[in-house]
Amino acid sequence: MKYRCLLLLLLLHGLAVGAVDADSLLSQLTHKEKVRLVIGGGWGSLFSGFNIPFCGKQKVPGAAGVTHAVKRLGIPSVVMADGPAGVRIKPIQKKDGRKQTAYATAFPVGCCLASSWDTALLEEVGAAIGDEASAYGIDIILSPGMNLMRSPLCGRNYEYYSEDPLLTGKLAAAMVRGIQSMGVGTSVKHFACNNQETGRMHNDSRVDSATLFSLYLRPFEIAIRESAPWTVMSSYNLLNGERTQESRWLLTEVLRHRWHYRGLVMTDWTFRRNTRRQIAAGNDLMMPGDALQRRQLRRAFRKPENGENMLDTCARRVLQLVLKTRTARGLQATGEPHLKEHAQLARRAAAESFVLLHNEGGALPFTPEARVALFGASSYDLVAGGTGSGHVNAAYKINLSDALPHCVGARLQAEYRRWAQGNTHRNKAAGFGFMQKFLGRGALKEMPLKPKWIREALDSADIALVTVGRQAGEGRDRTPSDFELTREERDMLQQVSQEARMRGIKTVAVLNVSGAIETASWRHLVDAVLLIWCPGQEGGAAAVDVLTGAVNPSGRLTMTWPECLEDLPSTRHFGDERVTLYAERDSVGYRAYIGTKRRPAYAFGHGCSYSTFREELLEDRQIAVTNTGSRPGRHVVMWWKNGVLTGFAKTRLLAPGECQVLGDEQTAVAIGKEAEIVSERVVVDAAPVAVNEGADQ
Ligand code: BGC
């Protein structure tokens, strides 16, 4: 009794971490309460804005889920929110009967940030996301998304970092360190082999063990060993015939026994489940959870011989997680994150991440005074991010048309603005009702151009700028036609570049895309190509920083841009509904080109600068980088072995003539003995297996 009073007292001031430990709390929980702890509550982000009875009253509207409180013992409910490009909550909330805004900063999406190759930058962005989460009362951010980019067509690639496991692992570890430095937890996801959206709830990724360890599990291993994420999210898909959420081999033997992971495993948000099997496999927290699942579990684990110990293990891990949180420490949500500073950071991070794909005859940068004829629908309606759980409700976004100081061609601009207002010109998101809301309103299709609009604009311009836009997101993959340009986009590039050339004007293409697109057939039409990805809310301003030379581009591709999709062997087995054979083994991305004569349109690691750099190899694999150009700039150094990336580092901003020595010990890999592990798992190949539906409800 005395102890209970003490606990209640502690709750009033927050649970004092260290003063209460998980085991003493666990010893006081009833069977029912343990079940209550391991079954979460959620669907908040999906149904945000709708009144769904089983969601209950949301602590933070729009957050993805919660753990349940045990009030009797002062155990609080903790809140989880997406996601990878910033905090995903409902922007307009009600507090004390009054409406208040709760916008978050939309940072550049994962594939954009990753192109910076700058772990310090990812850590900084992570800390800012952590700060916003904390200010809004969120305890765990469901990020980073760190599946490998097996194919350019995966709909969620925009959330992910790279086709290379080392780079992915290092960048994800940096993001985790950043977020967790603010006392907010993370969830590295989606563990594992969730490399496509097609059939994501039932698709079976069939991967041989060598490939599994060297490519698909390696990033997770690196992140776990180097950043100790508070949680790991088990994915929706199956792996070699078994649901990852039900795989004891994956969630316990590999994750905990081999990699010594000490945190909590939660399931990705699913209705299709066998809770008993999920728990037996090593999931501690079942998300999003519902009352029926609780009832089933209470029955299933009623007798200790039926698994009370397993339930204890899960409940203990949930308690350990809860005790670490800001909520348990009694921190109040201020509702006031540092949005102004974070907007500056979002702009800097975007500009540092853009990739200058080519720059013929120094077409870029142009001067801030240059008069720009601006083409392309997304110049006027930037694709700031992706759709689904990686979307962020930002207060605003800056379009290129807002940020460029001197746009010419009044008629052209008016036509584009009219086009951008019409909903009929948008690529419709799949689904209906709440699904459409979840998937977003879709990117603008390209506007067919009248020749006289082009001529009028170019007559008074110094430069032609043409933006190509693409948006992708959760729940569906890109199609091969999304990789290709549309007829309207092709016509636009052809007509504009031809008219511009006749006037002696350079044409610059800006790619505002969520993944690789086809470039081989049209890039000769333009003088420069700047890849800005989905750059977040400050995207237009950041793009102008690079276009006008205020920032020297230093981003590099973290994935291959193939000439055509068929050049990547993964294309043959991508997007199958039931079973996906990873028959290409480790021939993923740039690895598929090793020892062949084929060349990609733009290679992994490619990126130009307005400056030039010299690399000299010193002893101990150190490299001295000298800026040999006339502008300050940054340079990325990569170490390779047998055609595979083994290390990377980025210089600080080097003045012309300045030199910096970099060593690859900065990226030394803390990794287990893969060879030993590889031999353990049966190699699965092409033979189809019956898909284990495994759902008990
Ligand atoms: C996504 C996760 C996300 C979760 C919660 C799922 O549909 O796959 O990435 O964190 O929803 O919103």
Coordinates of C-alpha atoms and ligand atoms in Angstrom, one line a residue, residues 43 45-46 64 82 88 142 156 159 189-190 194 200-201 233 236 268-269 389 438 474, ligand 1:
W43 CA -5.2 4.1 -36.2
S45 CA -3.0 8.8 -38.3
L46 CA -5.0 6.9 -40.8
A64 CA -0.5 7.0 -35.0
D82 CA 4.9 9.1 -37.7
R88 CA 2.7 13.7 -38.5
L142 CA 7.9 6.0 -36.0
R156 CA 7.8 4.2 -50.3
E159 CA 11.0 7.6 -47.2
K189 CA 11.1 0.1 -39.8
H190 CA 10.0 -2.0 -41.6
N194 CA 9.3 -4.7 -47.1
R200 CA 2.3 -5.6 -48.8
M201 CA 0.0 -7.3 -46.3
M233 CA 8.9 -2.2 -36.1
Y236 CA 3.6 -6.4 -42.8
D268 CA 3.4 -2.5 -38.0
W269 CA -0.3 -1.4 -37.9
S389 CA 2.2 7.9 -43.1
F438 CA -4.7 9.3 -46.3
E474 CA 2.4 4.4 -49.1
Ligands
BGC1 C1 3.0 2.1 -42.0 C2 4.0 2.5 -40.9 C3 3.4 3.6 -40.0 C4 2.2 3.0 -39.4 C5 1.5 4.0 -38.4 C6 1.6 1.8 -41.4 O1 0.7 1.7 -42.4 O2 3.4 1.0 -42.7 O3 5.2 3.0 -41.5 O4 4.4 3.9 -39.0 O5 1.2 2.8 -40.4 O6 1.0 5.1 -39.1

